[in-house]
Amino acid sequence: MALILIVEDEQPINELVRRNLELVGHRCVSVYDGETAISEIQNQSYDLIVLDVMLPQADGFEVLREAKEVPTIFLTARDSLPDRIKGLSLGADDYLTKPFEMMELLARVEAVLRRTQKGLSVFEAGNVKIDWDGRQVFYKGQAVECTPKEYELLEVLVRNRNIALSRERLLELVWGYDFEGDTRTIDVHIQKLRKKLGWEHVIKTVYKLGYRLELRP
Ligand code: CA
């Protein structure tokens, strides 16, 4: 999918980000300081940078200045409005405040890549094709009728592919926090998607938890 540079000096965060981006099929390079980041950007053409602002040696803003041509999502401390404004004015595409959830990062990464990489407005896996711009789903070349909720559920599964998602989380993400129904709603919609897309063995049931869309790169 995409080649992503992760610039973050806190090793556990760097590794967590890397693991999640690799799970959904991206290739990643991890670096831990600003100077190494700058030399990476000069030597290799990346599709996206996930960039922490507070870094040893050169800080995130210096890296941003070097990375003008590369789409960038930067990470700031929660209360740092000036950092956010500065980052966006230096040309960053989006930002996340720490601490953030991996799902939120995956959503931002996908959104930025869709905006900046032509190929990513369409998703293809086996017989299934999704046109994100047109909100259209195809199975073996034929358009598939999906209800709005089926489509949103599909989008969440694809965005978080290879990651186990609980029924409760899926309900929150697709139906919202104030939804009154129960988690069987998810099961019903999953059955429909499995059938419509021939994904009986691709949308895996995760025992006592929920579901995982299994699409190995
Ligand atoms: Ca840092």
Short mmCIF file of C-alpha atoms and ligand atoms in Angstrom, two decimals, residues 8-10 52 54, ligand 1:
data_model
loop_
_atom_site.label_atom_id
_atom_site.label_comp_id
_atom_site.label_asym_id
_atom_site.label_seq_id
_atom_site.Cartn_x
_atom_site.Cartn_y
_atom_site.Cartn_z
CA GLU A 8 8.83 9.33 17.14
CA ASP A 9 11.46 9.16 19.87
CA GLU A 10 9.27 7.32 22.37
CA ASP A 52 6.14 13.73 16.46
CA MET A 54 9.02 16.98 20.29
CA CA B 1 8.59 12.97 21.48
#
